[in-house]
């Protein structure tokens, strides 16, 4: 027991003596090297295009290139068929040629009637063009629909620009026809107003001497009524004109 | 702030936490390595390797492990690697021995020696201990770890460490006989 206590005491002395001997420390250059390494490792890594996450920007670039290619191909598919372009662009010139006068002006009204044959001709041409364009557009819409339907549902959920353009095509093509129809109606209405203004409602009971319409305009009106396929009224006005001239 | 908290802070990028840890433990680790390998240049190399291993393994550190145990475990493994590289794994690690320094070290008792001289002689005695005993003694003195924790560091059992430590102290007492 005494020996154990003695050993314990000596162990404590050994420990104290060892602590007194603790003077060895690492050299300063090691301290510096280790602390520098610790800081470098802890700081964020610098951007390196070969090891960093380059996949995201590369994927985005690839998507952009592919999208551009697809859009270009689709645009080429929907380009006008040979010979169609001139017809389509002629429509844009028509408003100037077909501009109609105001109903309140007599001479302008006469002019509108004079334009009626031109309107009909243009209308016929446009209808042809529209029929052709309509067929082409329908065919393309059909093809496009097949393409769209063949895609996955997720891809079809949002229509792209080309689809929207195709779906709008019939309306765009129909608008010149509507314009021409309006102008023909206007020409008819102008003729009606002239007849009502100078001849009244009942052409059969009129006295030609009381009609104030100038002879030249009267003749023009008759011609234009015939062009508008209003033969009955044209004949009556012609009979009245003959009576007036006979006097 | 304790060692474990500092190490976790360093794992999150706080370099000042590492500086604190390094300041606390650099002396102990350095002395442990130096007295185990007995060569300043080798000790420097091993010391740097140990801290670099710790830096590189910072993300794997878990607070459940005591930092000192983890640090000295790295140091112990590096030391064993060094022994293996030189084809000289000390026998004392393989088989506990009762060898002491009595045959290798005889210190003439000098009664008027001052404490510094005593410390110097103690270091001389320590250097002559078998490696495994010396390691147990150094870990006990430098880290203050318990027997179980020292056993964790050295990869052996508590009883083995207790035995090694007992032999080491006995050898040192004999070596310093008359000086204590």
CSV table of C-alpha atoms in Angstrom, one decimal:
chain,number,residue,atom,x,y,z
A,1,UNK,CA,0.0,0.0,0.0
A,2,UNK,CA,2.9,2.3,0.9
A,3,UNK,CA,4.6,1.3,-2.3
A,4,UNK,CA,1.4,2.1,-4.3
A,5,UNK,CA,1.1,5.5,-2.7
A,6,UNK,CA,4.8,6.2,-3.4
A,7,UNK,CA,4.3,5.1,-7.0
A,8,UNK,CA,1.3,7.4,-7.3
A,9,UNK,CA,3.3,10.3,-5.9
A,10,UNK,CA,6.1,9.7,-8.3
A,11,UNK,CA,3.7,9.4,-11.2
A,12,UNK,CA,2.3,12.8,-10.4
A,13,UNK,CA,5.9,14.1,-10.2
A,14,UNK,CA,6.6,12.6,-13.5
A,15,UNK,CA,3.6,14.2,-15.0
A,16,UNK,CA,4.5,17.6,-13.6
A,17,UNK,CA,8.1,17.2,-14.8
A,18,UNK,CA,6.9,16.2,-18.3
A,19,UNK,CA,4.7,19.3,-18.5
A,20,UNK,CA,7.8,21.4,-17.5
A,21,UNK,CA,9.6,19.7,-20.4
A,22,UNK,CA,6.9,20.6,-22.9
A,23,UNK,CA,8.8,23.1,-25.0
A,24,UNK,CA,8.9,21.6,-28.4
A,25,UNK,CA,6.6,23.3,-30.8
A,26,UNK,CA,6.3,23.0,-34.6
A,27,UNK,CA,8.4,25.4,-36.6
A,28,UNK,CA,6.8,28.7,-37.9
A,29,UNK,CA,7.0,27.7,-41.5
A,30,UNK,CA,4.8,24.6,-40.8
A,31,UNK,CA,2.3,26.8,-39.0
A,32,UNK,CA,2.1,29.1,-42.0
A,33,UNK,CA,1.8,26.3,-44.5
A,34,UNK,CA,-0.9,24.5,-42.6
A,35,UNK,CA,-3.0,27.6,-41.9
A,36,UNK,CA,-2.7,28.7,-45.5
A,37,UNK,CA,-3.9,25.3,-46.7
A,38,UNK,CA,-6.8,25.3,-44.3
A,39,UNK,CA,-7.9,28.7,-45.6
A,40,UNK,CA,-7.6,27.7,-49.3
A,41,UNK,CA,-9.5,24.5,-48.7
A,42,UNK,CA,-12.3,26.3,-46.9
A,43,UNK,CA,-12.8,29.0,-49.5
A,44,UNK,CA,-15.1,28.4,-52.5
A,45,UNK,CA,-13.5,26.8,-55.5
A,46,UNK,CA,-12.8,29.2,-58.4
A,47,UNK,CA,-14.8,28.7,-61.5
A,48,UNK,CA,-13.3,26.1,-63.8
A,49,UNK,CA,-15.1,25.5,-67.1
A,50,UNK,CA,-13.7,22.0,-67.4
A,51,UNK,CA,-14.6,20.7,-63.9
A,52,UNK,CA,-17.4,23.0,-62.9
A,53,UNK,CA,-21.0,22.4,-63.7
A,54,UNK,CA,-20.9,23.2,-67.4
A,55,UNK,CA,-23.8,21.0,-68.3
A,56,UNK,CA,-26.5,23.5,-67.6
A,57,UNK,CA,-25.2,26.3,-69.9
A,58,UNK,CA,-24.3,23.7,-72.5
A,59,UNK,CA,-27.8,22.3,-72.4
A,60,UNK,CA,-29.4,25.7,-72.7
A,61,UNK,CA,-27.3,26.5,-75.7
A,62,UNK,CA,-28.2,23.2,-77.3
A,63,UNK,CA,-32.0,23.8,-76.7
A,64,UNK,CA,-31.7,27.3,-78.3
A,65,UNK,CA,-29.9,25.9,-81.4
A,66,UNK,CA,-32.4,23.1,-81.8
A,67,UNK,CA,-35.4,25.4,-81.3
A,68,UNK,CA,-34.1,27.8,-83.9
A,69,UNK,CA,-33.6,25.0,-86.3
A,70,UNK,CA,-37.1,23.7,-85.8
A,71,UNK,CA,-38.7,27.1,-86.2
A,72,UNK,CA,-36.8,27.7,-89.4
A,73,UNK,CA,-37.9,24.3,-90.8
A,74,UNK,CA,-41.6,25.0,-89.9
A,75,UNK,CA,-41.4,28.5,-91.4
A,76,UNK,CA,-40.2,26.9,-94.7
A,77,UNK,CA,-43.0,24.4,-94.6
A,78,UNK,CA,-45.6,27.2,-94.4
A,79,UNK,CA,-44.0,29.4,-97.1
A,80,UNK,CA,-46.6,30.2,-99.9
A,81,UNK,CA,-46.8,27.8,-102.8
A,82,UNK,CA,-45.3,28.9,-106.2
A,83,UNK,CA,-47.4,31.5,-108.0
A,84,UNK,CA,-49.5,32.3,-104.9
A,85,UNK,CA,-47.5,35.2,-103.7
A,86,UNK,CA,-48.5,37.8,-106.3
A,87,UNK,CA,-52.1,37.1,-105.8
A,88,UNK,CA,-51.8,37.5,-102.0
A,89,UNK,CA,-49.9,40.7,-102.2
A,90,UNK,CA,-52.2,42.2,-104.8
A,91,UNK,CA,-54.9,42.3,-102.2
A,92,UNK,CA,-52.9,44.9,-100.3
A,93,UNK,CA,-53.1,47.3,-103.3
A,94,UNK,CA,-56.9,47.0,-103.6
A,95,UNK,CA,-58.0,49.5,-101.0
A,96,UNK,CA,-56.6,52.4,-103.1
A,97,UNK,CA,-58.3,51.2,-106.3
A,98,UNK,CA,-61.6,50.4,-104.5
A,99,UNK,CA,-61.9,53.4,-102.3
A,100,UNK,CA,-65.6,54.4,-102.4
A,101,UNK,CA,-67.1,57.9,-102.2
A,102,UNK,CA,-69.2,59.2,-99.4
A,103,UNK,CA,-72.9,58.6,-99.9
A,104,UNK,CA,-73.8,62.3,-99.4
A,105,UNK,CA,-71.9,63.4,-102.6
A,106,UNK,CA,-73.9,62.8,-105.8
A,107,UNK,CA,-70.9,62.7,-108.2
A,108,UNK,CA,-69.0,60.4,-105.7
A,109,UNK,CA,-72.0,58.1,-105.6
A,110,UNK,CA,-72.0,57.9,-109.4
A,111,UNK,CA,-68.3,57.2,-109.2
A,112,UNK,CA,-69.0,54.3,-106.8
A,113,UNK,CA,-71.4,52.8,-109.2
A,114,UNK,CA,-68.8,53.1,-112.0
A,115,UNK,CA,-66.4,51.1,-109.8
A,116,UNK,CA,-68.9,48.3,-109.3
A,117,UNK,CA,-67.7,46.3,-112.3
A,118,UNK,CA,-64.1,46.6,-111.2
A,119,UNK,CA,-65.2,45.5,-107.7
A,120,UNK,CA,-66.9,42.5,-109.1
A,121,UNK,CA,-63.8,41.6,-111.2
A,122,UNK,CA,-61.5,42.0,-108.3
A,123,UNK,CA,-64.0,40.0,-106.1
A,124,UNK,CA,-63.9,37.1,-108.6
A,125,UNK,CA,-60.1,37.2,-108.7
A,126,UNK,CA,-59.9,37.4,-104.9
A,127,UNK,CA,-62.3,34.5,-104.5
A,128,UNK,CA,-60.1,32.4,-106.7
A,129,UNK,CA,-57.0,33.4,-104.8
A,130,UNK,CA,-58.8,32.8,-101.5
A,131,UNK,CA,-60.0,29.4,-102.6
A,132,UNK,CA,-56.5,28.5,-103.6
A,133,UNK,CA,-55.0,29.9,-100.4
A,134,UNK,CA,-57.8,28.2,-98.4
A,135,UNK,CA,-57.0,24.8,-99.9
A,136,UNK,CA,-53.3,25.3,-99.3
A,137,UNK,CA,-53.9,26.6,-95.7
A,138,UNK,CA,-56.3,23.7,-95.0
A,139,UNK,CA,-53.8,21.2,-96.3
A,140,UNK,CA,-51.1,22.8,-94.1
A,141,UNK,CA,-53.4,23.0,-91.1
A,142,UNK,CA,-54.2,19.4,-91.6
A,143,UNK,CA,-50.5,18.5,-91.8
A,144,UNK,CA,-49.7,20.7,-88.8
A,145,UNK,CA,-52.6,19.1,-86.8
A,146,UNK,CA,-51.2,15.7,-87.5
A,147,UNK,CA,-47.8,16.8,-86.3
A,148,UNK,CA,-49.2,18.4,-83.2
A,149,UNK,CA,-51.4,15.4,-82.4
A,150,UNK,CA,-48.5,13.1,-82.8
A,151,UNK,CA,-46.6,15.0,-80.1
A,152,UNK,CA,-46.8,14.2,-76.4
A,153,UNK,CA,-49.7,15.8,-74.5
A,154,UNK,CA,-47.3,17.9,-72.5
A,155,UNK,CA,-45.9,19.4,-75.7
A,156,UNK,CA,-49.3,20.1,-77.0
A,157,UNK,CA,-50.6,21.9,-73.9
A,158,UNK,CA,-49.2,25.3,-75.0
A,159,UNK,CA,-49.6,26.2,-78.7
A,160,UNK,CA,-46.6,27.6,-80.3
A,161,UNK,CA,-46.4,30.6,-82.6
A,162,UNK,CA,-46.7,28.6,-85.8
A,163,UNK,CA,-49.8,26.8,-84.6
A,164,UNK,CA,-51.4,30.1,-83.7
A,165,UNK,CA,-50.6,31.5,-87.1
A,166,UNK,CA,-52.0,28.6,-88.9
A,167,UNK,CA,-55.2,28.7,-86.9
A,168,UNK,CA,-55.6,32.4,-87.7
A,169,UNK,CA,-55.0,31.8,-91.4
A,170,UNK,CA,-58.7,31.4,-92.5
A,171,UNK,CA,-59.8,34.6,-90.8
A,172,UNK,CA,-56.9,36.5,-92.4
A,173,UNK,CA,-57.7,35.1,-95.8
A,174,UNK,CA,-61.5,35.8,-95.5
A,175,UNK,CA,-61.1,39.5,-94.7
A,176,UNK,CA,-60.5,40.7,-98.3
A,177,UNK,CA,-63.7,38.9,-99.4
A,178,UNK,CA,-65.7,40.6,-96.7
A,179,UNK,CA,-64.3,43.9,-97.8
A,180,UNK,CA,-65.3,43.4,-101.4
A,181,UNK,CA,-68.8,42.2,-100.5
A,182,UNK,CA,-69.2,45.4,-98.4
A,183,UNK,CA,-68.2,47.5,-101.3
A,184,UNK,CA,-70.7,45.8,-103.7
A,185,UNK,CA,-73.4,46.3,-101.1
A,186,UNK,CA,-72.4,49.9,-100.8
A,187,UNK,CA,-72.6,50.3,-104.6
A,188,UNK,CA,-76.1,48.8,-104.7
A,189,UNK,CA,-77.2,51.1,-101.8
A,190,UNK,CA,-75.8,54.1,-103.6
A,191,UNK,CA,-77.8,53.1,-106.7
A,192,UNK,CA,-80.9,52.7,-104.5
A,193,UNK,CA,-80.4,56.1,-103.0
A,194,UNK,CA,-80.0,57.8,-106.4
A,195,UNK,CA,-83.2,56.1,-107.7
A,196,UNK,CA,-85.1,57.1,-104.6
A,197,UNK,CA,-83.8,60.7,-104.7
A,198,UNK,CA,-84.5,61.4,-108.4
A,199,UNK,CA,-87.2,58.9,-109.3
A,200,UNK,CA,-89.0,58.2,-106.1
A,201,UNK,CA,-90.4,54.8,-105.1
A,202,UNK,CA,-92.7,54.1,-108.1
A,203,UNK,CA,-90.8,54.2,-111.4
A,204,UNK,CA,-94.0,53.4,-113.4
A,205,UNK,CA,-95.9,56.5,-112.4
A,206,UNK,CA,-93.1,59.1,-113.0
A,207,UNK,CA,-93.2,62.1,-115.3
A,208,UNK,CA,-89.8,62.2,-117.0
A,209,UNK,CA,-90.0,66.0,-117.3
A,210,UNK,CA,-89.9,66.3,-113.5
A,211,UNK,CA,-86.7,64.4,-113.1
A,212,UNK,CA,-83.7,66.7,-112.4
A,213,UNK,CA,-81.0,64.2,-112.8
A,214,UNK,CA,-78.5,65.1,-115.6
A,215,UNK,CA,-78.9,63.0,-118.7
A,216,UNK,CA,-75.3,61.8,-118.6
A,217,UNK,CA,-75.5,60.6,-115.0
A,218,UNK,CA,-78.9,59.0,-115.8
A,219,UNK,CA,-77.3,57.0,-118.6
A,220,UNK,CA,-74.4,56.0,-116.3
A,221,UNK,CA,-76.8,54.9,-113.7
A,222,UNK,CA,-78.7,52.7,-116.1
A,223,UNK,CA,-75.4,51.1,-117.3
A,224,UNK,CA,-74.3,50.4,-113.8
A,225,UNK,CA,-77.6,49.0,-112.7
A,226,UNK,CA,-77.3,46.5,-115.5
A,227,UNK,CA,-73.8,45.6,-114.3
A,228,UNK,CA,-75.2,45.1,-110.9
A,229,UNK,CA,-77.7,42.7,-112.5
A,230,UNK,CA,-80.7,45.0,-111.7
A,231,UNK,CA,-82.1,44.7,-115.2
A,232,UNK,CA,-85.7,45.5,-114.3
A,233,UNK,CA,-84.9,48.9,-112.8
A,234,UNK,CA,-82.4,49.7,-115.6
A,235,UNK,CA,-85.1,49.0,-118.2
A,236,UNK,CA,-87.7,51.3,-116.4
A,237,UNK,CA,-85.1,54.1,-116.1
A,238,UNK,CA,-84.2,53.6,-119.8
A,239,UNK,CA,-87.8,53.9,-120.8
A,240,UNK,CA,-88.1,57.1,-118.7
A,241,UNK,CA,-85.0,58.5,-120.3
A,242,UNK,CA,-86.3,57.8,-123.8
A,243,UNK,CA,-89.6,59.6,-122.9
A,244,UNK,CA,-87.6,62.5,-121.6
A,245,UNK,CA,-85.4,62.6,-124.7
A,246,UNK,CA,-88.5,62.4,-126.9
A,247,UNK,CA,-89.8,65.6,-125.4
B,1,UNK,CA,-16.1,27.1,-27.5
B,2,UNK,CA,-15.2,23.4,-27.3
B,3,UNK,CA,-13.1,21.6,-29.9
B,4,UNK,CA,-16.1,19.9,-31.5
B,5,UNK,CA,-17.9,23.1,-32.1
B,6,UNK,CA,-14.8,24.7,-33.6
B,7,UNK,CA,-14.3,21.7,-35.9
B,8,UNK,CA,-17.9,21.9,-37.1
B,9,UNK,CA,-17.5,25.6,-37.7
B,10,UNK,CA,-14.5,25.0,-39.8
B,11,UNK,CA,-16.4,22.4,-41.7
B,12,UNK,CA,-18.8,25.2,-42.6
B,13,UNK,CA,-15.9,27.4,-43.8
B,14,UNK,CA,-14.9,29.3,-40.6
B,15,UNK,CA,-11.2,29.4,-40.9
B,16,UNK,CA,-10.7,31.3,-37.6
B,17,UNK,CA,-12.2,28.2,-35.9
B,18,UNK,CA,-9.5,26.1,-37.4
B,19,UNK,CA,-6.8,28.6,-36.2
B,20,UNK,CA,-8.1,28.2,-32.7
B,21,UNK,CA,-8.1,24.4,-32.9
B,22,UNK,CA,-4.6,24.4,-34.4
B,23,UNK,CA,-3.3,26.7,-31.7
B,24,UNK,CA,-4.7,24.4,-29.0
B,25,UNK,CA,-3.4,21.2,-30.3
B,26,UNK,CA,-0.3,21.8,-32.5
B,27,UNK,CA,2.1,21.4,-29.6
B,28,UNK,CA,0.7,18.2,-28.3
B,29,UNK,CA,0.5,16.6,-31.7
B,30,UNK,CA,4.0,17.8,-32.7
B,31,UNK,CA,5.6,16.4,-29.5
B,32,UNK,CA,3.8,13.2,-29.8
B,33,UNK,CA,5.1,12.7,-33.3
B,34,UNK,CA,8.6,13.9,-32.6
B,35,UNK,CA,9.1,11.7,-29.5
B,36,UNK,CA,7.6,8.7,-31.3
B,37,UNK,CA,9.8,9.0,-34.4
B,38,UNK,CA,12.8,10.7,-32.8
B,39,UNK,CA,13.7,12.8,-35.8
B,40,UNK,CA,12.9,16.4,-36.3
B,41,UNK,CA,12.6,16.3,-40.1
B,42,UNK,CA,10.4,13.2,-40.1
B,43,UNK,CA,8.3,14.7,-37.3
B,44,UNK,CA,7.8,17.9,-39.4
B,45,UNK,CA,6.7,15.8,-42.4
B,46,UNK,CA,4.3,13.7,-40.3
B,47,UNK,CA,3.0,16.7,-38.5
B,48,UNK,CA,2.0,18.5,-41.8
B,49,UNK,CA,0.5,15.3,-43.2
B,50,UNK,CA,-1.7,14.8,-40.1
B,51,UNK,CA,-3.1,18.3,-40.3
B,52,UNK,CA,-3.6,18.1,-44.0
B,53,UNK,CA,-5.5,14.8,-43.6
B,54,UNK,CA,-7.7,16.6,-41.0
B,55,UNK,CA,-8.3,19.5,-43.3
B,56,UNK,CA,-9.2,17.2,-46.2
B,57,UNK,CA,-11.5,15.1,-44.0
B,58,UNK,CA,-13.3,18.2,-42.5
B,59,UNK,CA,-16.6,17.4,-44.2
B,60,UNK,CA,-16.7,13.9,-42.7
B,61,UNK,CA,-16.2,15.0,-39.1
B,62,UNK,CA,-19.2,14.3,-36.9
B,63,UNK,CA,-19.8,15.9,-33.6
B,64,UNK,CA,-20.4,12.6,-31.9
B,65,UNK,CA,-16.6,11.9,-32.1
B,66,UNK,CA,-14.4,13.7,-29.6
B,67,UNK,CA,-12.1,16.0,-31.6
B,68,UNK,CA,-9.0,15.1,-29.7
B,69,UNK,CA,-9.6,11.4,-30.2
B,70,UNK,CA,-10.1,11.9,-33.9
B,71,UNK,CA,-7.0,14.1,-34.3
B,72,UNK,CA,-4.7,11.7,-32.4
B,73,UNK,CA,-6.2,8.7,-34.2
B,74,UNK,CA,-5.1,10.4,-37.5
B,75,UNK,CA,-1.7,11.0,-36.0
B,76,UNK,CA,-1.4,7.4,-34.8
B,77,UNK,CA,-2.4,6.0,-38.2
B,78,UNK,CA,0.1,8.3,-39.9
B,79,UNK,CA,2.8,7.1,-37.6
B,80,UNK,CA,2.0,3.4,-38.2
B,81,UNK,CA,2.1,4.2,-42.0
B,82,UNK,CA,5.5,5.7,-41.5
B,83,UNK,CA,6.7,2.6,-39.6
B,84,UNK,CA,5.4,0.3,-42.3
B,85,UNK,CA,6.9,2.4,-45.0
B,86,UNK,CA,10.3,1.9,-43.3
B,87,UNK,CA,9.5,-1.8,-42.8
B,88,UNK,CA,9.8,-1.3,-39.1
B,89,UNK,CA,6.6,-1.7,-37.2
B,90,UNK,CA,7.7,-1.8,-33.6
B,91,UNK,CA,7.3,-5.1,-31.9
B,92,UNK,CA,5.9,-3.4,-28.9
B,93,UNK,CA,2.8,-2.7,-30.9
B,94,UNK,CA,2.4,-6.4,-31.7
B,95,UNK,CA,3.1,-7.8,-28.3
B,96,UNK,CA,3.1,-6.1,-25.0
B,97,UNK,CA,6.5,-6.4,-23.6
B,98,UNK,CA,7.9,-5.9,-20.1
B,99,UNK,CA,11.0,-4.4,-21.5
B,100,UNK,CA,11.9,-1.3,-19.8
B,101,UNK,CA,14.7,1.2,-20.1
B,102,UNK,CA,16.7,-0.2,-17.3
B,103,UNK,CA,19.1,-2.0,-19.5
B,104,UNK,CA,19.4,0.9,-21.9
B,105,UNK,CA,19.5,3.9,-19.7
B,106,UNK,CA,21.4,4.4,-16.6
B,107,UNK,CA,21.2,7.9,-15.2
B,108,UNK,CA,23.6,8.8,-12.6
B,109,UNK,CA,21.6,10.4,-9.8
B,110,UNK,CA,22.7,14.0,-9.3
B,111,UNK,CA,21.0,15.4,-6.3
B,112,UNK,CA,21.5,19.1,-7.1
B,113,UNK,CA,20.2,18.9,-10.6
B,114,UNK,CA,17.7,21.7,-11.3
B,115,UNK,CA,14.3,21.1,-12.7
B,116,UNK,CA,15.2,21.8,-16.3
B,117,UNK,CA,17.9,19.2,-16.1
B,118,UNK,CA,15.4,16.8,-14.6
B,119,UNK,CA,13.0,17.5,-17.5
B,120,UNK,CA,15.7,17.0,-19.9
B,121,UNK,CA,16.6,13.6,-18.4
B,122,UNK,CA,12.9,12.7,-18.4
B,123,UNK,CA,12.7,13.3,-22.1
B,124,UNK,CA,15.8,11.2,-22.5
B,125,UNK,CA,14.2,8.4,-20.5
B,126,UNK,CA,10.9,8.7,-22.5
B,127,UNK,CA,12.8,8.4,-25.8
B,128,UNK,CA,14.2,5.0,-24.7
B,129,UNK,CA,10.8,3.5,-23.9
B,130,UNK,CA,9.3,1.0,-26.3
B,131,UNK,CA,7.1,2.8,-28.9
B,132,UNK,CA,3.8,1.4,-27.7
B,133,UNK,CA,4.5,2.3,-24.0
B,134,UNK,CA,5.8,5.7,-25.0
B,135,UNK,CA,2.7,6.3,-27.1
B,136,UNK,CA,0.5,5.5,-24.2
B,137,UNK,CA,2.4,7.8,-21.9
B,138,UNK,CA,2.5,10.6,-24.4
B,139,UNK,CA,-1.2,10.4,-25.2
B,140,UNK,CA,-2.0,10.4,-21.5
B,141,UNK,CA,0.2,13.4,-20.8
B,142,UNK,CA,-0.4,15.4,-24.0
B,143,UNK,CA,-4.2,14.9,-24.4
B,144,UNK,CA,-5.6,14.1,-21.0
B,145,UNK,CA,-7.7,11.4,-22.7
B,146,UNK,CA,-9.1,8.5,-20.6
B,147,UNK,CA,-7.8,5.0,-21.0
B,148,UNK,CA,-10.7,4.1,-23.2
B,149,UNK,CA,-10.2,7.0,-25.4
B,150,UNK,CA,-6.4,6.3,-25.7
B,151,UNK,CA,-7.4,2.7,-26.6
B,152,UNK,CA,-9.6,4.1,-29.3
B,153,UNK,CA,-6.8,6.2,-30.7
B,154,UNK,CA,-4.3,3.4,-30.6
B,155,UNK,CA,-6.8,0.8,-31.9
B,156,UNK,CA,-6.5,-1.5,-29.0
B,157,UNK,CA,-8.2,-2.4,-25.8
B,158,UNK,CA,-8.4,-0.4,-22.6
B,159,UNK,CA,-6.6,-3.2,-20.7
B,160,UNK,CA,-3.7,-3.1,-23.1
B,161,UNK,CA,-3.3,0.6,-22.7
B,162,UNK,CA,-3.5,0.3,-19.0
B,163,UNK,CA,-0.8,-2.3,-19.0
B,164,UNK,CA,1.5,-0.3,-21.4
B,165,UNK,CA,1.0,2.7,-19.3
B,166,UNK,CA,1.9,0.9,-16.1
B,167,UNK,CA,5.1,-0.5,-17.6
B,168,UNK,CA,6.0,2.9,-19.0
B,169,UNK,CA,5.7,4.6,-15.7
B,170,UNK,CA,7.6,1.9,-13.9
B,171,UNK,CA,10.4,2.3,-16.4
B,172,UNK,CA,10.5,6.0,-16.1
B,173,UNK,CA,10.6,5.8,-12.3
B,174,UNK,CA,13.5,3.5,-12.5
B,175,UNK,CA,15.2,5.7,-15.1
B,176,UNK,CA,14.8,8.8,-12.9
B,177,UNK,CA,15.5,7.0,-9.6
B,178,UNK,CA,16.9,9.4,-7.1
B,179,UNK,CA,15.8,12.5,-9.1
B,180,UNK,CA,12.2,12.4,-8.1
